[in-house]
Amino acid sequence: MKRFVEPRTRQEFIDAVRDADDAGLPLLVIGGGSNLLVADEPFDGVVVRDARREVHRLGEGADAADGANTQTAQEVLLRADAGVNWDDFVTSCVNGGFSGIEGLSGVPGTVGASVVQNIGAYGQEVAQCVHSVEAWDRQTSRMVTLTHDDMHFGYRTSALKSSMYEAAGVPAKRFFPTPRYVVVSVTFVLCRSVNGVVAMGQLAKALGVEVGCTMPLDAIREAVLQVRAGKGMLEDPLRYGTPAMRGVRRPQNVAEAMKQRAVQASRSVALNQGAGTRINERTEAAHVARARADGGNANRAEMDQPDMNRHSCGSFFMNPVLSTTTAAALPADAPRFDVTLPDGTAGVKTSAAWLIDHAGFHKGFAVRPGAAAGLSTLHTLALTNRGGAKASDIAELARTIADGVAAAFGVRLVPEPVVVGMDLMTPDRAQ
């Protein structure tokens, strides 16, 4: 790269973006880098990582601004800098008794990236809690405030993300890999409550309750983290010990993530010891209790080793949203969920994981024996670095899977991460 900038004030952040644009240099604004796949070749531009990490509670009642979400006596407005680590923000909200984003626990990245992507999981989307977004408009070189309606949120998209693409997965010529509107801060409207609503069946099962039940926020968060860990869909907290990532997350939250990692490892030990038999709940509980008590010190050698199933961008492909005609050609047992397409007509969302698995790409798949990149052994949507993988290795795996799904079902999967310096949408004609 030509330059790496890590601004620590609002003005420094805006200046870094404006300076790159004024110089006509490619601009890549990053958060934690967890939703990026960047080519092995050098990036001939400026990389900006926002180091501002403040959260402010705003005034209540009459201080609430007009917008799609209006504040009531049971709500509070929180404004977070774009550089705030997302899970740090969720943790502080759960601890402070503010509900609405607890289901998004464990999602990697930053507050700024959360609204670009419209992150969602376990029955919640960030769009449900966004009041407004303060952004730098690169086209007009001025600050703007985007209301909830201005953001045009959709499934894993927003007006910001749309400015980066000419079509699904096809980069725009001007505003890529950074949107026209660069997030400076986000104002969220959350409920003042120590309880949240369990909004998804998988989460309800983990908690032993019915969908729609209310549960304490910390219980929902813990259940979400446990479910995500069981799929390998959590960051490996060891990354925050590397020089490039130190200070990006609050140290106490990194320590807690390490303890949770130890708990999950101990739970896996209990399951492995009971392979082929019904697991004794007391045995599992004993392993977990010991891990909680010592923070994983008893298994320190194992805990110091990276968990390769966590070395991924999370869900690599978005769930396809199809016309009813295209969806009708899918097998009868393919998952189908009714949605509304951008033009207002009826559509169908299906499962990328189901398509991948039923196209023959199962958990642990690799393009060749010993390949450095492969599908997670726990989840078919995670493309993982098994050790020493280059971007080209991940790209080869992604193209192989996307081409296979297209051949089997006539559906082209679209990557969820921002792909810089590579084309994953054009079919590999060599196959």
Short mmCIF file of C-alpha atoms in Angstrom, two decimals:
data_model
loop_
_atom_site.label_atom_id
_atom_site.label_comp_id
_atom_site.label_asym_id
_atom_site.label_seq_id
_atom_site.Cartn_x
_atom_site.Cartn_y
_atom_site.Cartn_z
CA MET A 1 0.00 0.00 0.00
CA LYS A 2 1.10 3.58 -0.49
CA ARG A 3 0.07 4.72 2.97
CA PHE A 4 -1.58 3.39 6.15
CA VAL A 5 -3.34 5.95 8.34
CA GLU A 6 -4.89 5.37 11.76
CA PRO A 7 -6.66 8.62 12.73
CA ARG A 8 -7.62 9.11 16.37
CA THR A 9 -9.78 12.23 16.07
CA ARG A 10 -12.83 13.07 14.01
CA GLN A 11 -10.97 15.71 11.98
CA GLU A 12 -7.99 13.43 11.36
CA PHE A 13 -10.38 10.76 10.07
CA ILE A 14 -12.14 13.12 7.66
CA ASP A 15 -8.82 14.59 6.52
CA ALA A 16 -7.41 11.12 5.80
CA VAL A 17 -10.36 10.28 3.56
CA ARG A 18 -10.35 13.67 1.83
CA ASP A 19 -6.58 13.64 1.26
CA ALA A 20 -6.75 10.25 -0.48
CA ASP A 21 -9.62 11.40 -2.69
CA ASP A 22 -7.92 14.71 -3.51
CA ALA A 23 -4.81 12.80 -4.58
CA GLY A 24 -6.88 10.49 -6.76
CA LEU A 25 -5.68 7.42 -4.86
CA PRO A 26 -7.73 4.27 -4.26
CA LEU A 27 -9.16 4.35 -0.73
CA LEU A 28 -9.81 1.43 1.57
CA VAL A 29 -11.39 2.30 4.93
CA ILE A 30 -11.27 -0.73 7.21
CA GLY A 31 -12.59 -1.67 10.62
CA GLY A 32 -11.21 -4.94 11.92
CA GLY A 33 -10.59 -6.33 8.44
CA SER A 34 -12.86 -9.29 9.22
CA ASN A 35 -15.07 -8.87 6.16
CA LEU A 36 -12.35 -8.37 3.56
CA LEU A 37 -10.67 -10.61 1.02
CA VAL A 38 -7.76 -8.68 -0.48
CA ALA A 39 -5.61 -9.90 -3.36
CA ASP A 40 -2.05 -11.02 -2.72
CA GLU A 41 -0.74 -8.21 -4.91
CA PRO A 42 -0.05 -4.83 -3.21
CA PHE A 43 -2.96 -2.40 -2.84
CA ASP A 44 -1.83 0.73 -4.67
CA GLY A 45 -3.70 3.18 -2.48
CA VAL A 46 -4.41 4.49 1.01
CA VAL A 47 -5.69 2.28 3.85
CA VAL A 48 -7.45 4.07 6.71
CA ARG A 49 -8.31 2.32 9.97
CA ASP A 50 -10.53 4.39 12.25
CA ALA A 51 -9.07 4.39 15.78
CA ARG A 52 -11.89 6.46 17.34
CA ARG A 53 -13.72 4.33 19.89
CA GLU A 54 -16.04 6.53 21.94
CA VAL A 55 -19.71 5.93 22.76
CA HIS A 56 -21.99 8.65 24.10
CA ARG A 57 -25.45 8.48 25.59
CA LEU A 58 -27.51 11.32 24.14
CA GLY A 59 -30.29 13.32 25.67
CA GLU A 60 -33.73 11.79 26.07
CA GLY A 61 -37.25 12.84 25.19
CA ALA A 62 -37.17 16.19 23.41
CA ASP A 63 -33.57 15.63 22.31
CA ALA A 64 -34.55 12.75 20.04
CA ALA A 65 -34.30 13.74 16.37
CA ASP A 66 -36.98 13.13 13.79
CA GLY A 67 -36.59 9.94 11.78
CA ALA A 68 -38.06 6.56 10.99
CA ASN A 69 -37.35 5.47 14.55
CA THR A 70 -38.63 7.95 17.15
CA GLN A 71 -37.68 7.79 20.79
CA THR A 72 -40.22 6.95 23.51
CA ALA A 73 -40.02 6.97 27.29
CA GLN A 74 -38.68 3.40 27.16
CA GLU A 75 -35.88 4.12 24.71
CA VAL A 76 -32.41 5.65 24.75
CA LEU A 77 -30.16 7.08 22.05
CA LEU A 78 -26.52 6.01 21.91
CA ARG A 79 -24.03 7.51 19.48
CA ALA A 80 -20.96 5.41 18.68
CA ASP A 81 -17.90 6.30 16.64
CA ALA A 82 -17.51 4.25 13.47
CA GLY A 83 -14.29 2.71 14.79
CA VAL A 84 -15.88 1.16 17.89
CA ASN A 85 -15.51 -2.61 17.89
CA TRP A 86 -18.98 -4.02 17.32
CA ASP A 87 -18.92 -6.71 20.00
CA ASP A 88 -17.46 -4.23 22.49
CA PHE A 89 -20.51 -2.08 21.78
CA VAL A 90 -22.91 -5.01 22.20
CA THR A 91 -21.21 -5.95 25.48
CA SER A 92 -21.56 -2.44 26.87
CA CYS A 93 -25.24 -2.32 25.86
CA VAL A 94 -26.02 -5.68 27.46
CA ASN A 95 -24.18 -4.67 30.64
CA GLY A 96 -25.96 -1.31 30.65
CA GLY A 97 -29.44 -2.78 30.25
CA PHE A 98 -30.08 -1.60 26.68
CA SER A 99 -31.80 -4.20 24.50
CA GLY A 100 -32.12 -4.54 20.75
CA ILE A 101 -28.74 -5.84 19.55
CA GLU A 102 -27.99 -8.72 21.93
CA GLY A 103 -28.73 -11.21 19.14
CA LEU A 104 -25.85 -9.68 17.19
CA SER A 105 -23.32 -10.73 19.82
CA GLY A 106 -20.09 -12.13 18.44
CA VAL A 107 -20.39 -10.49 15.02
CA PRO A 108 -16.90 -9.25 14.10
CA GLY A 109 -16.08 -5.82 12.75
CA THR A 110 -16.92 -2.28 13.77
CA VAL A 111 -19.93 -0.03 14.27
CA GLY A 112 -19.26 1.69 10.94
CA ALA A 113 -19.20 -1.57 9.02
CA SER A 114 -22.36 -2.79 10.75
CA VAL A 115 -24.58 -0.29 8.95
CA VAL A 116 -22.86 -0.64 5.58
CA GLN A 117 -23.53 -4.38 5.63
CA ASN A 118 -26.75 -4.27 7.68
CA ILE A 119 -25.49 -7.14 9.78
CA GLY A 120 -28.06 -9.61 11.04
CA ALA A 121 -28.27 -12.79 13.09
CA TYR A 122 -30.62 -14.73 15.36
CA GLY A 123 -33.72 -12.70 14.58
CA GLN A 124 -32.20 -9.23 14.68
CA GLU A 125 -30.76 -6.81 12.11
CA VAL A 126 -28.84 -3.66 12.92
CA ALA A 127 -31.33 -1.73 10.76
CA GLN A 128 -33.99 -2.29 13.42
CA CYS A 129 -32.07 -0.08 15.86
CA VAL A 130 -30.44 2.56 13.66
CA HIS A 131 -31.74 6.08 14.24
CA SER A 132 -29.34 7.93 11.93
CA VAL A 133 -25.86 7.79 10.43
CA GLU A 134 -23.39 10.66 10.31
CA ALA A 135 -21.20 10.32 7.22
CA TRP A 136 -18.67 12.09 5.04
CA ASP A 137 -19.98 12.41 1.48
CA ARG A 138 -16.99 11.83 -0.79
CA GLN A 139 -18.85 13.18 -3.82
CA THR A 140 -19.77 16.57 -2.36
CA SER A 141 -16.98 16.77 0.26
CA ARG A 142 -19.30 17.57 3.14
CA MET A 143 -20.77 15.99 6.25
CA VAL A 144 -24.30 14.61 5.96
CA THR A 145 -26.77 13.01 8.34
CA LEU A 146 -28.60 10.04 6.84
CA THR A 147 -31.91 9.09 8.42
CA HIS A 148 -33.05 5.50 8.76
CA ASP A 149 -35.09 5.91 5.58
CA ASP A 150 -32.11 7.45 3.73
CA MET A 151 -30.11 4.29 4.44
CA HIS A 152 -32.42 2.07 2.34
CA PHE A 153 -31.60 -0.99 4.39
CA GLY A 154 -32.15 -4.43 2.88
CA TYR A 155 -30.88 -7.94 3.36
CA ARG A 156 -27.12 -7.47 3.96
CA THR A 157 -27.16 -4.15 2.16
CA SER A 158 -27.72 -0.42 2.51
CA ALA A 159 -27.49 2.74 0.43
CA LEU A 160 -23.83 2.87 1.43
CA LYS A 161 -23.04 -0.62 0.18
CA SER A 162 -25.11 -0.07 -2.98
CA SER A 163 -22.85 2.86 -3.93
CA MET A 164 -19.95 0.40 -4.14
CA TYR A 165 -21.47 -1.92 -6.76
CA GLU A 166 -22.84 -1.63 -10.28
CA ALA A 167 -24.57 -5.00 -9.86
CA ALA A 168 -24.45 -7.81 -7.32
CA GLY A 169 -20.78 -8.44 -6.58
CA VAL A 170 -19.60 -6.17 -9.47
CA PRO A 171 -17.54 -3.22 -8.16
CA ALA A 172 -18.47 0.33 -9.15
CA LYS A 173 -15.84 2.31 -11.03
CA ARG A 174 -15.73 5.29 -8.63
CA PHE A 175 -16.68 4.30 -5.10
CA PHE A 176 -14.97 0.99 -4.46
CA PRO A 177 -13.76 -0.52 -2.19
CA THR A 178 -15.04 2.30 0.06
CA PRO A 179 -18.60 3.68 -0.24
CA ARG A 180 -19.49 7.17 -1.33
CA TYR A 181 -20.66 7.84 2.22
CA VAL A 182 -17.97 7.05 4.81
CA VAL A 183 -19.48 6.41 8.23
CA VAL A 184 -18.26 8.79 10.94
CA SER A 185 -20.72 7.80 13.68
CA VAL A 186 -23.99 5.93 14.15
CA THR A 187 -26.85 6.83 16.49
CA PHE A 188 -28.79 3.84 17.76
CA VAL A 189 -32.19 3.78 19.44
CA LEU A 190 -32.36 0.97 22.00
CA CYS A 191 -34.83 -0.09 24.69
CA ARG A 192 -34.09 0.41 28.36
CA SER A 193 -34.61 -3.14 29.54
CA VAL A 194 -32.58 -5.91 31.15
CA ASN A 195 -34.60 -8.42 29.10
CA GLY A 196 -34.77 -9.15 25.40
CA VAL A 197 -37.02 -11.14 23.11
CA VAL A 198 -35.90 -14.53 21.80
CA ALA A 199 -36.64 -14.08 18.10
CA MET A 200 -35.31 -17.23 16.43
CA GLY A 201 -35.98 -20.94 16.80
CA GLN A 202 -32.33 -21.97 16.98
CA LEU A 203 -31.72 -19.50 19.80
CA ALA A 204 -34.92 -20.53 21.58
CA LYS A 205 -33.80 -24.16 21.48
CA ALA A 206 -30.45 -23.25 23.01
CA LEU A 207 -32.21 -21.40 25.81
CA GLY A 208 -34.89 -24.03 26.30
CA VAL A 209 -37.76 -21.58 25.69
CA GLU A 210 -40.29 -20.76 22.98
CA VAL A 211 -39.79 -18.15 20.28
CA GLY A 212 -41.17 -14.83 21.51
CA CYS A 213 -40.25 -15.41 25.15
CA THR A 214 -38.34 -12.77 27.06
CA MET A 215 -35.04 -13.62 28.69
CA PRO A 216 -32.29 -11.66 30.45
CA LEU A 217 -29.97 -9.94 27.99
CA ASP A 218 -26.86 -11.64 29.36
CA ALA A 219 -28.50 -15.06 28.98
CA ILE A 220 -29.40 -14.32 25.35
CA ARG A 221 -25.88 -13.07 24.64
CA GLU A 222 -24.27 -16.14 26.20
CA ALA A 223 -26.56 -18.45 24.24
CA VAL A 224 -25.79 -16.65 20.98
CA LEU A 225 -22.05 -16.92 21.61
CA GLN A 226 -22.40 -20.60 22.46
CA VAL A 227 -24.37 -21.35 19.28
CA ARG A 228 -21.93 -19.37 17.15
CA ALA A 229 -18.95 -21.09 18.77
CA GLY A 230 -20.47 -24.49 18.02
CA LYS A 231 -20.41 -23.55 14.32
CA GLY A 232 -16.95 -22.00 14.44
CA MET A 233 -18.59 -18.66 13.63
CA LEU A 234 -16.69 -16.55 16.16
CA GLU A 235 -13.43 -14.68 15.79
CA ASP A 236 -10.37 -16.33 17.24
CA PRO A 237 -9.49 -13.89 20.06
CA LEU A 238 -5.82 -14.78 19.59
CA ARG A 239 -5.82 -12.30 16.68
CA TYR A 240 -6.05 -9.45 19.18
CA GLY A 241 -2.66 -10.43 20.56
CA THR A 242 -0.91 -9.70 17.26
CA PRO A 243 0.89 -6.35 16.94
CA ALA A 244 -1.45 -5.12 14.21
CA MET A 245 -4.59 -5.75 16.28
CA ARG A 246 -3.57 -4.80 19.84
CA GLY A 247 -5.87 -2.12 21.23
CA VAL A 248 -8.61 -2.66 18.66
CA ARG A 249 -10.79 -4.37 21.31
CA ARG A 250 -11.08 -3.63 24.99
CA PRO A 251 -8.61 -5.86 26.87
CA GLN A 252 -11.25 -7.09 29.35
CA ASN A 253 -13.45 -8.22 26.46
CA VAL A 254 -10.56 -10.02 24.79
CA ALA A 255 -9.89 -11.79 28.10
CA GLU A 256 -13.56 -12.79 28.34
CA ALA A 257 -13.49 -14.09 24.76
CA MET A 258 -10.45 -16.20 25.63
CA LYS A 259 -12.34 -17.63 28.60
CA GLN A 260 -15.34 -18.41 26.39
CA ARG A 261 -12.98 -20.11 23.94
CA ALA A 262 -11.70 -22.27 26.80
CA VAL A 263 -15.27 -23.16 27.77
CA GLN A 264 -16.04 -24.21 24.20
CA ALA A 265 -12.83 -26.27 24.03
CA SER A 266 -13.75 -28.01 27.29
CA ARG A 267 -17.24 -28.71 26.01
CA SER A 268 -15.68 -30.26 22.89
CA VAL A 269 -13.45 -32.41 25.09
CA ALA A 270 -16.49 -33.68 26.97
CA LEU A 271 -18.28 -34.47 23.71
CA ASN A 272 -15.25 -36.25 22.28
CA GLN A 273 -14.82 -38.33 25.42
CA GLY A 274 -18.42 -39.41 25.07
CA ALA A 275 -18.25 -40.16 21.35
CA GLY A 276 -20.60 -42.96 20.47
CA THR A 277 -22.45 -42.69 23.76
CA ARG A 278 -24.92 -40.34 25.32
CA ILE A 279 -22.99 -37.51 26.93
CA ASN A 280 -23.27 -37.38 30.70
CA GLU A 281 -24.45 -33.83 31.43
CA ARG A 282 -22.54 -33.82 34.71
CA THR A 283 -19.32 -34.64 32.85
CA GLU A 284 -19.80 -31.80 30.39
CA ALA A 285 -20.79 -29.41 33.16
CA ALA A 286 -17.67 -30.33 35.12
CA HIS A 287 -15.41 -29.59 32.13
CA VAL A 288 -17.15 -26.28 31.52
CA ALA A 289 -17.04 -25.27 35.18
CA ARG A 290 -13.31 -25.92 35.36
CA ALA A 291 -12.75 -23.87 32.21
CA ARG A 292 -14.79 -20.98 33.59
CA ALA A 293 -12.91 -21.11 36.87
CA ASP A 294 -9.38 -20.96 35.48
CA GLY A 295 -10.01 -19.14 32.21
CA GLY A 296 -8.50 -22.00 30.23
CA ASN A 297 -5.18 -22.12 32.07
CA ALA A 298 -5.47 -25.89 32.50
CA ASN A 299 -5.44 -26.22 28.70
CA ARG A 300 -3.04 -23.34 28.01
CA ALA A 301 -0.95 -25.22 25.45
CA GLU A 302 -4.08 -26.08 23.48
CA MET A 303 -5.53 -22.59 23.89
CA ASP A 304 -2.39 -20.99 22.47
CA GLN A 305 -3.02 -22.84 19.20
CA PRO A 306 -5.20 -21.12 16.58
CA ASP A 307 -8.67 -22.48 15.90
CA MET A 308 -8.63 -22.81 12.11
CA ASN A 309 -12.42 -23.07 11.88
CA ARG A 310 -12.51 -19.48 13.15
CA HIS A 311 -10.04 -18.22 10.55
CA SER A 312 -12.63 -17.02 8.09
CA CYS A 313 -14.77 -14.06 7.05
CA GLY A 314 -17.78 -15.76 8.63
CA SER A 315 -20.52 -16.45 6.12
CA PHE A 316 -18.72 -16.07 2.80
CA PHE A 317 -21.79 -16.16 0.53
CA MET A 318 -25.08 -14.34 0.99
CA ASN A 319 -28.33 -16.27 0.96
CA PRO A 320 -29.70 -15.87 -2.59
CA VAL A 321 -32.81 -13.74 -3.01
CA LEU A 322 -34.59 -15.00 -6.13
CA SER A 323 -37.58 -14.29 -8.28
CA THR A 324 -40.44 -16.72 -7.83
CA THR A 325 -39.71 -18.11 -11.30
CA THR A 326 -36.07 -18.89 -10.50
CA ALA A 327 -36.99 -20.30 -7.10
CA ALA A 328 -39.55 -22.62 -8.68
CA ALA A 329 -36.73 -24.45 -10.45
CA LEU A 330 -35.05 -25.38 -7.16
CA PRO A 331 -35.54 -28.86 -5.68
CA ALA A 332 -38.74 -29.23 -3.69
CA ASP A 333 -36.89 -29.61 -0.39
CA ALA A 334 -34.76 -26.46 -0.83
CA PRO A 335 -35.45 -23.90 1.93
CA ARG A 336 -37.80 -21.10 0.89
CA PHE A 337 -38.65 -17.88 2.69
CA ASP A 338 -41.02 -15.26 1.31
CA VAL A 339 -39.42 -11.85 0.78
CA THR A 340 -40.10 -8.64 -1.11
CA LEU A 341 -37.73 -7.82 -3.97
CA PRO A 342 -36.34 -4.27 -4.40
CA ASP A 343 -38.92 -3.56 -7.12
CA GLY A 344 -41.73 -4.42 -4.70
CA THR A 345 -42.64 -7.78 -6.24
CA ALA A 346 -42.73 -11.08 -4.37
CA GLY A 347 -39.51 -13.04 -4.12
CA VAL A 348 -37.99 -16.02 -2.36
CA LYS A 349 -34.88 -16.25 -0.20
CA THR A 350 -33.13 -19.60 -0.02
CA SER A 351 -30.18 -20.96 1.94
CA ALA A 352 -26.67 -20.63 0.51
CA ALA A 353 -25.46 -23.29 2.96
CA TRP A 354 -28.10 -25.74 1.68
CA LEU A 355 -27.17 -25.08 -1.95
CA ILE A 356 -23.46 -25.53 -1.23
CA ASP A 357 -23.98 -28.78 0.65
CA HIS A 358 -26.41 -30.22 -1.91
CA ALA A 359 -24.08 -29.28 -4.77
CA GLY A 360 -21.58 -31.68 -3.22
CA PHE A 361 -19.41 -29.31 -1.20
CA HIS A 362 -19.61 -30.65 2.33
CA LYS A 363 -18.00 -29.53 5.58
CA GLY A 364 -14.23 -29.76 5.33
CA PHE A 365 -14.20 -29.68 1.51
CA ALA A 366 -10.95 -28.59 -0.16
CA VAL A 367 -10.13 -28.31 -3.84
CA ARG A 368 -7.28 -30.81 -3.35
CA PRO A 369 -5.80 -32.85 -0.50
CA GLY A 370 -3.67 -30.71 1.80
CA ALA A 371 -4.95 -27.43 0.36
CA ALA A 372 -4.30 -24.39 2.56
CA ALA A 373 -7.94 -23.25 2.16
CA GLY A 374 -11.03 -25.30 2.84
CA LEU A 375 -14.58 -25.22 4.10
CA SER A 376 -14.92 -25.19 7.86
CA THR A 377 -15.41 -28.62 9.38
CA LEU A 378 -18.35 -27.13 11.28
CA HIS A 379 -20.17 -24.94 8.73
CA THR A 380 -20.37 -24.98 4.93
CA LEU A 381 -20.68 -21.19 4.65
CA ALA A 382 -17.27 -20.50 6.17
CA LEU A 383 -14.26 -20.56 3.84
CA THR A 384 -11.27 -20.97 6.14
CA ASN A 385 -7.53 -20.51 6.10
CA ARG A 386 -6.28 -23.90 7.28
CA GLY A 387 -2.76 -22.50 7.63
CA GLY A 388 -0.66 -20.49 5.23
CA ALA A 389 -3.42 -19.80 2.71
CA LYS A 390 -3.05 -16.88 0.32
CA ALA A 391 -5.93 -14.81 -1.00
CA SER A 392 -5.65 -16.72 -4.27
CA ASP A 393 -6.25 -19.99 -2.39
CA ILE A 394 -9.46 -18.64 -0.86
CA ALA A 395 -10.50 -17.24 -4.24
CA GLU A 396 -9.94 -20.61 -5.93
CA LEU A 397 -12.10 -22.32 -3.31
CA ALA A 398 -14.81 -19.66 -3.62
CA ARG A 399 -14.93 -19.91 -7.42
CA THR A 400 -15.02 -23.70 -7.30
CA ILE A 401 -18.01 -23.65 -4.97
CA ALA A 402 -19.83 -20.82 -6.78
CA ASP A 403 -19.34 -22.52 -10.16
CA GLY A 404 -20.54 -25.84 -8.74
CA VAL A 405 -23.68 -24.33 -7.24
CA ALA A 406 -24.42 -22.49 -10.50
CA ALA A 407 -24.03 -25.71 -12.48
CA ALA A 408 -26.26 -27.65 -10.09
CA PHE A 409 -29.03 -25.11 -9.46
CA GLY A 410 -28.64 -22.20 -11.89
CA VAL A 411 -28.01 -19.77 -9.03
CA ARG A 412 -24.85 -17.65 -8.83
CA LEU A 413 -23.75 -17.11 -5.23
CA VAL A 414 -22.60 -13.59 -4.33
CA PRO A 415 -19.73 -13.09 -1.86
CA GLU A 416 -20.60 -11.31 1.36
CA PRO A 417 -17.10 -9.91 2.07
CA VAL A 418 -15.65 -6.97 0.17
CA VAL A 419 -13.34 -8.55 -2.42
CA VAL A 420 -10.47 -6.25 -3.41
CA GLY A 421 -8.29 -6.88 -6.45
CA MET A 422 -10.01 -10.09 -7.58
CA ASP A 423 -13.08 -11.06 -9.60
CA LEU A 424 -15.11 -13.85 -8.01
CA MET A 425 -18.29 -13.26 -10.03
CA THR A 426 -17.02 -14.36 -13.44
CA PRO A 427 -17.26 -18.16 -13.83
CA ASP A 428 -13.95 -20.03 -14.09
CA ARG A 429 -13.98 -21.21 -17.70
CA ALA A 430 -11.03 -23.53 -17.03
CA GLN A 431 -13.19 -25.87 -14.98
#
